[in-house]
């Protein structure tokens, strides 16, 4: 890897460190100052990992905990662009402790309490973080015909009502509006809320969540989850196994890689943890022993789509965002997580395979096919690995960053921000390289158009130098567990060639690493199509490069025709319009705004209705005539009459 040519920070002798520098923050000040520590990435709601969705989850966690303890089978959730309202029908917070539960840090009913045995929230932080980070936070509890209500603003109590009688059913009501000074320009998006809601119903069979008037419920748990998320048809009926505090669902599809969904105490552990590691090991070992053949685990799991949900006492998560389980034991007096899962899988999966020999035969064929393909590419794999290793020692294609996904332990914001830009050509790479954030942003420069990999075997990943080096840079040869960057950003020109390169890269990822897309790691960088500026201001300032950056009110970067038209209307006859044809035409100073805090990214997604095989066959296959007709029918002719 190329070393970063960055001057190290040096201590300044003038800086004093005295008693005056030692400060004590109250609970809400600390949360507001270090929001990322509590909820991860802040964001504006344009990504599913943004903090406003974590605030929603923190409130929902409490309602789901009530359901898991046998109280309240329905939750009502209403979300506008800026405000969330949640009403559950559980036991309700004890009225005398309502204010403490919402505003006193490390205060809650889940510290060794028998009222909550195996729940997700145990630190007494979540609801307080929502309170501190909201300009308006209302909490109301009903218990046995009595009700109490409290209103907060940025964590400060502004109104408290006495206990009154009511006919309302038991439960808790919470309404909050995130602080726009922290979540700048945010608004809630349904496309990210619905998966959160559905996941809660999948791991809590029988729980009904009414979201903005629509009812979500699951009767088959993780089996429903797998069916909802698969984009290829399963090779055999989904194996669905349930036990006390554990549930799993397993199948295979004709696809590369492994696809897992893991949950612990109702939390969607997107980064896995001890339970997912144990599950993968146990499934591989059980199948290997069942067939009594010396299969490699990678062949057994290739194409596998599976989900696991477990419950443990006093769960330990890697951070407050609860996306990775660190628990080693299922409880103080119970077995280890690995033994608990291993024993369950060994018994239940082995029994299932013996009882369903036709399914066992399909799995055997899939494993053997994977083994044959791996052996067929073995010859080129060793050579390719060595070549990638050598090239990476002084890789001019990759300009790395300081922080990688697996190296930023404990820093949620840096983990989530770690990105790699895949650019076409040296000019675009040069612009991004000069102004990127070297702490979290890497650049990989493509040479020309990648190979169309549709219909090819994984052998091409190693034979094709471009793909081989890209795979090595991302560190995904053995699966995405080793992914070095949370965000893989395709940054190509906004022209026909750029679009073609984008499709070729997406084909590569969808063919060989579909879980990279399904886990939400792949994005397309949106760069402006037009720059509209005041030509009078431009002439007055002279032609010195980059000087118009001091007159932002006279320069508009437009990503759509609608934005271009609005900018022209603002500037009138003085409008000067430039059409950006390629990223190389955009100066580094201009690029600074496009990959900084205001970066615009379109996440690449796959839905159940997007049949992956059909999708790739249509757009990247050999049906030239059919595709040509589609392009002609959907052709949009650009009007260049107003572009200078």
mmCIF file of N, CA, C and O in Angstrom, residues 542-635:
data_model
loop_
_atom_site.group_PDB
_atom_site.id
_atom_site.type_symbol
_atom_site.label_atom_id
_atom_site.label_comp_id
_atom_site.label_asym_id
_atom_site.label_seq_id
_atom_site.Cartn_x
_atom_site.Cartn_y
_atom_site.Cartn_z
ATOM 1 N N UNK A 542 -12.384 37.977 -11.787
ATOM 2 C CA UNK A 542 -11.262 37.514 -12.590
ATOM 3 C C UNK A 542 -11.337 36.026 -12.814
ATOM 4 O O UNK A 542 -12.209 35.341 -12.315
ATOM 5 N N UNK A 543 -10.392 35.494 -13.537
ATOM 6 C CA UNK A 543 -10.439 34.085 -13.926
ATOM 7 C C UNK A 543 -9.570 33.199 -13.056
ATOM 8 O O UNK A 543 -9.342 32.057 -13.379
ATOM 9 N N UNK A 544 -9.058 33.746 -11.944
ATOM 10 C CA UNK A 544 -8.197 32.937 -11.070
ATOM 11 C C UNK A 544 -8.958 31.705 -10.597
ATOM 12 O O UNK A 544 -10.094 31.801 -10.155
ATOM 13 N N UNK A 545 -8.326 30.587 -10.656
ATOM 14 C CA UNK A 545 -8.976 29.312 -10.387
ATOM 15 C C UNK A 545 -9.470 29.227 -8.943
ATOM 16 O O UNK A 545 -8.734 29.499 -8.011
ATOM 17 N N UNK A 546 -10.745 28.886 -8.786
ATOM 18 C CA UNK A 546 -11.290 28.622 -7.462
ATOM 19 C C UNK A 546 -11.725 29.846 -6.694
ATOM 20 O O UNK A 546 -12.203 29.738 -5.582
ATOM 21 N N UNK A 547 -11.573 31.055 -7.265
ATOM 22 C CA UNK A 547 -11.922 32.238 -6.487
ATOM 23 C C UNK A 547 -13.411 32.369 -6.223
ATOM 24 O O UNK A 547 -13.811 33.030 -5.287
ATOM 25 N N UNK A 548 -14.242 31.766 -7.058
ATOM 26 C CA UNK A 548 -15.667 31.933 -6.844
ATOM 27 C C UNK A 548 -16.168 31.162 -5.630
ATOM 28 O O UNK A 548 -17.315 31.261 -5.261
ATOM 29 N N UNK A 549 -15.275 30.425 -4.971
ATOM 30 C CA UNK A 549 -15.712 29.699 -3.789
ATOM 31 C C UNK A 549 -16.090 30.633 -2.655
ATOM 32 O O UNK A 549 -16.779 30.251 -1.714
ATOM 33 N N UNK A 550 -15.625 31.899 -2.708
ATOM 34 C CA UNK A 550 -15.969 32.870 -1.680
ATOM 35 C C UNK A 550 -17.315 33.527 -1.951
ATOM 36 O O UNK A 550 -17.786 34.339 -1.169
ATOM 37 N N UNK A 551 -17.930 33.212 -3.083
ATOM 38 C CA UNK A 551 -19.224 33.794 -3.431
ATOM 39 C C UNK A 551 -20.222 32.677 -3.724
ATOM 40 O O UNK A 551 -20.776 32.582 -4.808
ATOM 41 N N UNK A 552 -20.419 31.835 -2.702
ATOM 42 C CA UNK A 552 -21.266 30.666 -2.892
ATOM 43 C C UNK A 552 -22.700 31.037 -3.263
ATOM 44 O O UNK A 552 -23.396 30.288 -3.932
ATOM 45 N N UNK A 553 -23.163 32.239 -2.817
ATOM 46 C CA UNK A 553 -24.527 32.623 -3.128
ATOM 47 C C UNK A 553 -24.713 32.882 -4.614
ATOM 48 O O UNK A 553 -25.833 32.938 -5.113
ATOM 49 N N UNK A 554 -23.600 33.055 -5.355
ATOM 50 C CA UNK A 554 -23.677 33.288 -6.796
ATOM 51 C C UNK A 554 -23.312 32.048 -7.603
ATOM 52 O O UNK A 554 -23.199 32.112 -8.812
ATOM 53 N N UNK A 555 -23.091 30.911 -6.926
ATOM 54 C CA UNK A 555 -22.735 29.667 -7.612
ATOM 55 C C UNK A 555 -23.628 28.541 -7.098
ATOM 56 O O UNK A 555 -23.724 28.328 -5.891
ATOM 57 N N UNK A 556 -24.263 27.843 -8.023
ATOM 58 C CA UNK A 556 -25.154 26.742 -7.665
ATOM 59 C C UNK A 556 -24.703 25.486 -8.398
ATOM 60 O O UNK A 556 -24.489 25.516 -9.615
ATOM 61 N N UNK A 557 -24.546 24.396 -7.651
ATOM 62 C CA UNK A 557 -24.221 23.102 -8.249
ATOM 63 C C UNK A 557 -25.514 22.295 -8.326
ATOM 64 O O UNK A 557 -26.190 22.075 -7.315
ATOM 65 N N UNK A 558 -25.872 21.867 -9.520
ATOM 66 C CA UNK A 558 -27.193 21.284 -9.769
ATOM 67 C C UNK A 558 -27.060 19.821 -10.185
ATOM 68 O O UNK A 558 -26.317 19.499 -11.109
ATOM 69 N N UNK A 559 -27.828 18.972 -9.507
ATOM 70 C CA UNK A 559 -27.769 17.538 -9.751
ATOM 71 C C UNK A 559 -28.874 17.058 -10.682
ATOM 72 O O UNK A 559 -28.858 15.921 -11.138
ATOM 73 N N UNK A 560 -29.855 17.917 -10.930
ATOM 74 C CA UNK A 560 -30.967 17.563 -11.816
ATOM 75 C C UNK A 560 -31.322 18.767 -12.685
ATOM 76 O O UNK A 560 -30.910 19.903 -12.403
ATOM 77 N N UNK A 561 -32.120 18.511 -13.713
ATOM 78 C CA UNK A 561 -32.601 19.613 -14.555
ATOM 79 C C UNK A 561 -33.464 20.574 -13.753
ATOM 80 O O UNK A 561 -33.443 21.788 -13.989
ATOM 81 N N UNK A 562 -34.243 20.031 -12.816
ATOM 82 C CA UNK A 562 -35.097 20.885 -11.994
ATOM 83 C C UNK A 562 -34.257 21.861 -11.171
ATOM 84 O O UNK A 562 -34.588 23.054 -11.061
ATOM 85 N N UNK A 563 -33.162 21.376 -10.588
ATOM 86 C CA UNK A 563 -32.283 22.253 -9.813
ATOM 87 C C UNK A 563 -31.635 23.295 -10.722
ATOM 88 O O UNK A 563 -31.442 24.452 -10.329
ATOM 89 N N UNK A 564 -31.277 22.897 -11.943
ATOM 90 C CA UNK A 564 -30.675 23.843 -12.900
ATOM 91 C C UNK A 564 -31.655 24.971 -13.229
ATOM 92 O O UNK A 564 -31.285 26.154 -13.242
ATOM 93 N N UNK A 565 -32.904 24.599 -13.475
ATOM 94 C CA UNK A 565 -33.911 25.604 -13.821
ATOM 95 C C UNK A 565 -34.126 26.581 -12.669
ATOM 96 O O UNK A 565 -34.226 27.798 -12.871
ATOM 97 N N UNK A 566 -34.161 26.049 -11.435
ATOM 98 C CA UNK A 566 -34.347 26.930 -10.271
ATOM 99 C C UNK A 566 -33.178 27.898 -10.121
ATOM 100 O O UNK A 566 -33.354 29.075 -9.775
ATOM 101 N N UNK A 567 -31.959 27.405 -10.382
ATOM 102 C CA UNK A 567 -30.779 28.263 -10.272
ATOM 103 C C UNK A 567 -30.804 29.368 -11.326
ATOM 104 O O UNK A 567 -30.463 30.527 -11.048
ATOM 105 N N UNK A 568 -31.221 29.017 -12.537
ATOM 106 C CA UNK A 568 -31.320 30.016 -13.618
ATOM 107 C C UNK A 568 -32.350 31.083 -13.243
ATOM 108 O O UNK A 568 -32.146 32.281 -13.469
ATOM 109 N N UNK A 569 -33.452 30.648 -12.647
ATOM 110 C CA UNK A 569 -34.489 31.601 -12.238
ATOM 111 C C UNK A 569 -33.963 32.573 -11.182
ATOM 112 O O UNK A 569 -34.314 33.755 -11.176
ATOM 113 N N UNK A 570 -33.096 32.072 -10.288
ATOM 114 C CA UNK A 570 -32.544 32.942 -9.246
ATOM 115 C C UNK A 570 -31.599 33.990 -9.831
ATOM 116 O O UNK A 570 -31.578 35.135 -9.393
ATOM 117 N N UNK A 571 -30.799 33.580 -10.821
ATOM 118 C CA UNK A 571 -29.776 34.475 -11.360
ATOM 119 C C UNK A 571 -30.247 35.260 -12.574
ATOM 120 O O UNK A 571 -29.598 36.240 -12.972
ATOM 121 N N UNK A 572 -31.341 34.831 -13.185
ATOM 122 C CA UNK A 572 -31.885 35.564 -14.332
ATOM 123 C C UNK A 572 -30.952 35.551 -15.527
ATOM 124 O O UNK A 572 -30.288 34.553 -15.829
ATOM 125 N N UNK A 573 -30.853 36.715 -16.192
ATOM 126 C CA UNK A 573 -30.074 36.800 -17.436
ATOM 127 C C UNK A 573 -28.574 36.700 -17.193
ATOM 128 O O UNK A 573 -27.801 36.566 -18.140
ATOM 129 N N UNK A 574 -28.148 36.804 -15.942
ATOM 130 C CA UNK A 574 -26.710 36.702 -15.634
ATOM 131 C C UNK A 574 -26.236 35.271 -15.467
ATOM 132 O O UNK A 574 -25.072 35.036 -15.109
ATOM 133 N N UNK A 575 -27.136 34.324 -15.637
ATOM 134 C CA UNK A 575 -26.776 32.927 -15.396
ATOM 135 C C UNK A 575 -25.813 32.401 -16.455
ATOM 136 O O UNK A 575 -26.051 32.542 -17.657
ATOM 137 N N UNK A 576 -24.726 31.800 -15.993
ATOM 138 C CA UNK A 576 -23.762 31.117 -16.869
ATOM 139 C C UNK A 576 -23.793 29.642 -16.483
ATOM 140 O O UNK A 576 -23.530 29.295 -15.338
ATOM 141 N N UNK A 577 -24.126 28.782 -17.452
ATOM 142 C CA UNK A 577 -24.318 27.356 -17.160
ATOM 143 C C UNK A 577 -23.190 26.534 -17.746
ATOM 144 O O UNK A 577 -22.874 26.651 -18.928
ATOM 145 N N UNK A 578 -22.599 25.708 -16.906
ATOM 146 C CA UNK A 578 -21.560 24.775 -17.356
ATOM 147 C C UNK A 578 -22.055 23.356 -17.145
ATOM 148 O O UNK A 578 -22.530 23.017 -16.062
ATOM 149 N N UNK A 579 -21.962 22.544 -18.179
ATOM 150 C CA UNK A 579 -22.359 21.136 -18.093
ATOM 151 C C UNK A 579 -21.120 20.306 -17.817
ATOM 152 O O UNK A 579 -20.182 20.294 -18.608
ATOM 153 N N UNK A 580 -21.097 19.622 -16.666
ATOM 154 C CA UNK A 580 -19.966 18.757 -16.339
ATOM 155 C C UNK A 580 -20.158 17.417 -17.043
ATOM 156 O O UNK A 580 -21.111 16.700 -16.769
ATOM 157 N N UNK A 581 -19.235 17.091 -17.929
ATOM 158 C CA UNK A 581 -19.324 15.811 -18.647
ATOM 159 C C UNK A 581 -18.543 14.711 -17.935
ATOM 160 O O UNK A 581 -18.839 13.534 -18.081
ATOM 161 N N UNK A 582 -17.527 15.093 -17.177
ATOM 162 C CA UNK A 582 -16.713 14.092 -16.496
ATOM 163 C C UNK A 582 -16.196 14.611 -15.174
ATOM 164 O O UNK A 582 -16.086 15.819 -14.967
ATOM 165 N N UNK A 583 -15.862 13.689 -14.270
ATOM 166 C CA UNK A 583 -15.362 14.092 -12.954
ATOM 167 C C UNK A 583 -14.031 14.809 -13.068
ATOM 168 O O UNK A 583 -13.700 15.657 -12.235
ATOM 169 N N UNK A 584 -13.266 14.483 -14.107
ATOM 170 C CA UNK A 584 -11.965 15.123 -14.292
ATOM 171 C C UNK A 584 -12.073 16.604 -14.593
ATOM 172 O O UNK A 584 -11.106 17.350 -14.451
ATOM 173 N N UNK A 585 -13.259 17.061 -15.038
ATOM 174 C CA UNK A 585 -13.451 18.476 -15.347
ATOM 175 C C UNK A 585 -13.699 19.314 -14.096
ATOM 176 O O UNK A 585 -13.641 20.542 -14.140
ATOM 177 N N UNK A 586 -14.039 18.639 -13.000
ATOM 178 C CA UNK A 586 -14.352 19.362 -11.765
ATOM 179 C C UNK A 586 -13.061 19.579 -10.988
ATOM 180 O O UNK A 586 -12.320 18.639 -10.706
ATOM 181 N N UNK A 587 -12.780 20.823 -10.641
ATOM 182 C CA UNK A 587 -11.531 21.137 -9.945
ATOM 183 C C UNK A 587 -11.540 20.536 -8.542
ATOM 184 O O UNK A 587 -12.612 20.328 -7.954
ATOM 185 N N UNK A 588 -10.355 20.269 -7.989
ATOM 186 C CA UNK A 588 -10.291 19.720 -6.628
ATOM 187 C C UNK A 588 -11.047 20.569 -5.612
ATOM 188 O O UNK A 588 -11.723 20.029 -4.735
ATOM 189 N N UNK A 589 -10.936 21.897 -5.717
ATOM 190 C CA UNK A 589 -11.630 22.756 -4.755
ATOM 191 C C UNK A 589 -13.142 22.584 -4.854
ATOM 192 O O UNK A 589 -13.844 22.585 -3.849
ATOM 193 N N UNK A 590 -13.642 22.451 -6.091
ATOM 194 C CA UNK A 590 -15.078 22.224 -6.259
ATOM 195 C C UNK A 590 -15.464 20.847 -5.718
ATOM 196 O O UNK A 590 -16.512 20.677 -5.105
ATOM 197 N N UNK A 591 -14.601 19.879 -5.934
ATOM 198 C CA UNK A 591 -14.879 18.508 -5.506
ATOM 199 C C UNK A 591 -14.989 18.409 -3.994
ATOM 200 O O UNK A 591 -15.666 17.525 -3.458
ATOM 201 N N UNK A 592 -14.332 19.322 -3.283
ATOM 202 C CA UNK A 592 -14.306 19.260 -1.820
ATOM 203 C C UNK A 592 -15.728 19.204 -1.245
ATOM 204 O O UNK A 592 -15.998 18.484 -0.283
ATOM 205 N N UNK A 593 -16.622 19.993 -1.845
ATOM 206 C CA UNK A 593 -17.996 20.017 -1.346
ATOM 207 C C UNK A 593 -18.795 18.775 -1.696
ATOM 208 O O UNK A 593 -19.794 18.467 -1.042
ATOM 209 N N UNK A 594 -18.349 18.039 -2.728
ATOM 210 C CA UNK A 594 -19.141 16.906 -3.203
ATOM 211 C C UNK A 594 -18.826 15.602 -2.471
ATOM 212 O O UNK A 594 -19.623 14.671 -2.517
ATOM 213 N N UNK A 595 -17.666 15.510 -1.806
ATOM 214 C CA UNK A 595 -17.351 14.282 -1.069
ATOM 215 C C UNK A 595 -17.103 14.583 0.404
ATOM 216 O O UNK A 595 -16.524 13.780 1.119
ATOM 217 N N UNK A 596 -17.560 15.760 0.843
ATOM 218 C CA UNK A 596 -17.436 16.144 2.244
ATOM 219 C C UNK A 596 -18.709 15.824 3.008
ATOM 220 O O UNK A 596 -19.441 14.880 2.681
ATOM 221 N N UNK A 597 -19.018 16.628 4.021
ATOM 222 C CA UNK A 597 -20.206 16.370 4.851
ATOM 223 C C UNK A 597 -21.513 16.354 4.072
ATOM 224 O O UNK A 597 -22.467 15.698 4.468
ATOM 225 N N UNK A 598 -21.564 17.090 2.942
ATOM 226 C CA UNK A 598 -22.797 17.154 2.152
ATOM 227 C C UNK A 598 -22.801 16.157 0.993
ATOM 228 O O UNK A 598 -23.540 16.331 0.022
ATOM 229 N N UNK A 599 -21.985 15.125 1.077
ATOM 230 C CA UNK A 599 -21.894 14.134 0.008
ATOM 231 C C UNK A 599 -23.267 13.540 -0.295
ATOM 232 O O UNK A 599 -24.067 13.276 0.602
ATOM 233 N N UNK A 600 -23.549 13.359 -1.583
ATOM 234 C CA UNK A 600 -24.813 12.751 -2.002
ATOM 235 C C UNK A 600 -24.522 11.347 -2.511
ATOM 236 O O UNK A 600 -23.795 11.168 -3.493
ATOM 237 N N UNK A 601 -25.101 10.362 -1.846
ATOM 238 C CA UNK A 601 -24.886 8.969 -2.216
ATOM 239 C C UNK A 601 -26.224 8.287 -2.456
ATOM 240 O O UNK A 601 -27.178 8.493 -1.710
ATOM 241 N N UNK A 602 -26.286 7.489 -3.511
ATOM 242 C CA UNK A 602 -27.440 6.626 -3.755
ATOM 243 C C UNK A 602 -27.029 5.203 -3.390
ATOM 244 O O UNK A 602 -26.114 4.634 -3.996
ATOM 245 N N UNK A 603 -27.680 4.666 -2.389
ATOM 246 C CA UNK A 603 -27.356 3.303 -1.984
ATOM 247 C C UNK A 603 -27.930 2.310 -2.980
ATOM 248 O O UNK A 603 -29.073 2.445 -3.420
ATOM 249 N N UNK A 604 -27.133 1.320 -3.351
ATOM 250 C CA UNK A 604 -27.589 0.256 -4.251
ATOM 251 C C UNK A 604 -28.334 -0.771 -3.402
ATOM 252 O O UNK A 604 -27.804 -1.287 -2.420
ATOM 253 N N UNK A 605 -29.576 -1.042 -3.770
ATOM 254 C CA UNK A 605 -30.395 -1.963 -2.980
ATOM 255 C C UNK A 605 -30.928 -3.087 -3.847
ATOM 256 O O UNK A 605 -31.027 -2.970 -5.070
ATOM 257 N N UNK A 606 -31.269 -4.166 -3.187
ATOM 258 C CA UNK A 606 -31.926 -5.304 -3.837
ATOM 259 C C UNK A 606 -33.172 -5.647 -3.046
ATOM 260 O O UNK A 606 -33.125 -5.755 -1.820
ATOM 261 N N UNK A 607 -34.280 -5.805 -3.738
ATOM 262 C CA UNK A 607 -35.517 -6.181 -3.087
ATOM 263 C C UNK A 607 -35.927 -7.589 -3.527
ATOM 264 O O UNK A 607 -35.423 -8.122 -4.493
ATOM 265 N N UNK A 608 -36.847 -8.168 -2.775
ATOM 266 C CA UNK A 608 -37.331 -9.501 -3.094
ATOM 267 C C UNK A 608 -37.861 -9.568 -4.524
ATOM 268 O O UNK A 608 -37.636 -10.531 -5.254
ATOM 269 N N UNK A 609 -38.559 -8.490 -4.935
ATOM 270 C CA UNK A 609 -39.144 -8.494 -6.281
ATOM 271 C C UNK A 609 -38.109 -8.295 -7.381
ATOM 272 O O UNK A 609 -38.415 -8.442 -8.561
ATOM 273 N N UNK A 610 -36.879 -7.925 -7.001
ATOM 274 C CA UNK A 610 -35.806 -7.795 -7.996
ATOM 275 C C UNK A 610 -35.151 -9.161 -8.189
ATOM 276 O O UNK A 610 -34.217 -9.510 -7.489
ATOM 277 N N UNK A 611 -35.654 -9.926 -9.111
ATOM 278 C CA UNK A 611 -35.060 -11.237 -9.377
ATOM 279 C C UNK A 611 -33.669 -11.023 -9.964
ATOM 280 O O UNK A 611 -33.527 -10.517 -11.080
ATOM 281 N N UNK A 612 -32.647 -11.369 -9.203
ATOM 282 C CA UNK A 612 -31.284 -11.040 -9.586
ATOM 283 C C UNK A 612 -30.884 -11.670 -10.914
ATOM 284 O O UNK A 612 -30.281 -11.007 -11.770
ATOM 285 N N UNK A 613 -31.215 -12.929 -11.103
ATOM 286 C CA UNK A 613 -30.852 -13.605 -12.354
ATOM 287 C C UNK A 613 -31.479 -12.910 -13.559
ATOM 288 O O UNK A 613 -30.818 -12.661 -14.571
ATOM 289 N N UNK A 614 -32.767 -12.589 -13.443
ATOM 290 C CA UNK A 614 -33.466 -11.931 -14.555
ATOM 291 C C UNK A 614 -32.926 -10.522 -14.782
ATOM 292 O O UNK A 614 -32.782 -10.071 -15.917
ATOM 293 N N UNK A 615 -32.627 -9.829 -13.701
ATOM 294 C CA UNK A 615 -32.107 -8.465 -13.779
ATOM 295 C C UNK A 615 -30.797 -8.426 -14.556
ATOM 296 O O UNK A 615 -30.620 -7.644 -15.495
ATOM 297 N N UNK A 616 -29.855 -9.289 -14.160
ATOM 298 C CA UNK A 616 -28.545 -9.313 -14.807
ATOM 299 C C UNK A 616 -28.640 -9.823 -16.246
ATOM 300 O O UNK A 616 -27.959 -9.316 -17.133
ATOM 301 N N UNK A 617 -29.496 -10.824 -16.458
ATOM 302 C CA UNK A 617 -29.640 -11.379 -17.808
ATOM 303 C C UNK A 617 -30.160 -10.316 -18.771
ATOM 304 O O UNK A 617 -29.711 -10.222 -19.923
ATOM 305 N N UNK A 618 -31.107 -9.480 -18.319
ATOM 306 C CA UNK A 618 -31.691 -8.469 -19.201
ATOM 307 C C UNK A 618 -30.691 -7.361 -19.516
ATOM 308 O O UNK A 618 -30.514 -6.985 -20.676
ATOM 309 N N UNK A 619 -30.031 -6.835 -18.467
ATOM 310 C CA UNK A 619 -29.177 -5.664 -18.679
ATOM 311 C C UNK A 619 -27.762 -6.010 -19.150
ATOM 312 O O UNK A 619 -27.117 -5.204 -19.819
ATOM 313 N N UNK A 620 -27.263 -7.207 -18.808
ATOM 314 C CA UNK A 620 -25.873 -7.524 -19.112
ATOM 315 C C UNK A 620 -25.702 -8.784 -19.944
ATOM 316 O O UNK A 620 -24.581 -9.182 -20.245
ATOM 317 N N UNK A 621 -26.804 -9.437 -20.304
ATOM 318 C CA UNK A 621 -26.728 -10.674 -21.071
ATOM 319 C C UNK A 621 -26.639 -10.437 -22.569
ATOM 320 O O UNK A 621 -26.309 -9.348 -23.044
ATOM 321 N N UNK A 622 -26.987 -11.449 -23.345
ATOM 322 C CA UNK A 622 -26.822 -11.394 -24.802
ATOM 323 C C UNK A 622 -28.112 -11.072 -25.552
ATOM 324 O O UNK A 622 -28.177 -11.230 -26.773
ATOM 325 N N UNK A 623 -29.128 -10.609 -24.840
ATOM 326 C CA UNK A 623 -30.405 -10.271 -25.480
ATOM 327 C C UNK A 623 -30.337 -8.873 -26.093
ATOM 328 O O UNK A 623 -31.093 -7.973 -25.745
ATOM 329 N N UNK A 624 -29.408 -8.685 -27.011
ATOM 330 C CA UNK A 624 -29.103 -7.353 -27.553
ATOM 331 C C UNK A 624 -30.331 -6.652 -28.122
ATOM 332 O O UNK A 624 -30.578 -5.473 -27.839
ATOM 333 N N UNK A 625 -31.125 -7.349 -28.916
ATOM 334 C CA UNK A 625 -32.283 -6.724 -29.544
ATOM 335 C C UNK A 625 -33.310 -6.250 -28.532
ATOM 336 O O UNK A 625 -33.826 -5.126 -28.618
ATOM 337 N N UNK A 626 -33.623 -7.088 -27.571
ATOM 338 C CA UNK A 626 -34.608 -6.741 -26.544
ATOM 339 C C UNK A 626 -34.143 -5.527 -25.734
ATOM 340 O O UNK A 626 -34.913 -4.608 -25.448
ATOM 341 N N UNK A 627 -32.865 -5.532 -25.390
ATOM 342 C CA UNK A 627 -32.317 -4.418 -24.600
ATOM 343 C C UNK A 627 -32.279 -3.142 -25.437
ATOM 344 O O UNK A 627 -32.552 -2.054 -24.932
ATOM 345 N N UNK A 628 -31.961 -3.272 -26.719
ATOM 346 C CA UNK A 628 -31.915 -2.107 -27.603
ATOM 347 C C UNK A 628 -33.289 -1.454 -27.715
ATOM 348 O O UNK A 628 -33.421 -0.227 -27.654
ATOM 349 N N UNK A 629 -34.323 -2.249 -27.831
ATOM 350 C CA UNK A 629 -35.684 -1.710 -27.890
ATOM 351 C C UNK A 629 -36.049 -1.002 -26.593
ATOM 352 O O UNK A 629 -36.715 0.040 -26.606
ATOM 353 N N UNK A 630 -35.620 -1.574 -25.483
ATOM 354 C CA UNK A 630 -35.889 -0.952 -24.179
ATOM 355 C C UNK A 630 -35.238 0.425 -24.088
ATOM 356 O O UNK A 630 -35.844 1.395 -23.625
ATOM 357 N N UNK A 631 -33.997 0.522 -24.554
ATOM 358 C CA UNK A 631 -33.268 1.792 -24.509
ATOM 359 C C UNK A 631 -33.943 2.833 -25.391
ATOM 360 O O UNK A 631 -34.130 3.987 -24.995
ATOM 361 N N UNK A 632 -34.350 2.420 -26.592
ATOM 362 C CA UNK A 632 -35.010 3.353 -27.513
ATOM 363 C C UNK A 632 -36.333 3.851 -26.920
ATOM 364 O O UNK A 632 -36.653 5.039 -26.961
ATOM 365 N N UNK A 633 -37.094 2.930 -26.309
ATOM 366 C CA UNK A 633 -38.393 3.297 -25.734
ATOM 367 C C UNK A 633 -38.247 4.236 -24.548
ATOM 368 O O UNK A 633 -39.168 5.000 -24.232
ATOM 369 N N UNK A 634 -37.088 4.174 -23.870
ATOM 370 C CA UNK A 634 -36.900 4.988 -22.670
ATOM 371 C C UNK A 634 -35.867 6.097 -22.872
ATOM 372 O O UNK A 634 -35.361 6.664 -21.893
ATOM 373 N N UNK A 635 -35.564 6.408 -24.110
ATOM 374 C CA UNK A 635 -34.544 7.407 -24.407
ATOM 375 C C UNK A 635 -35.014 8.798 -24.019
ATOM 376 O O UNK A 635 -36.128 9.208 -24.309
#
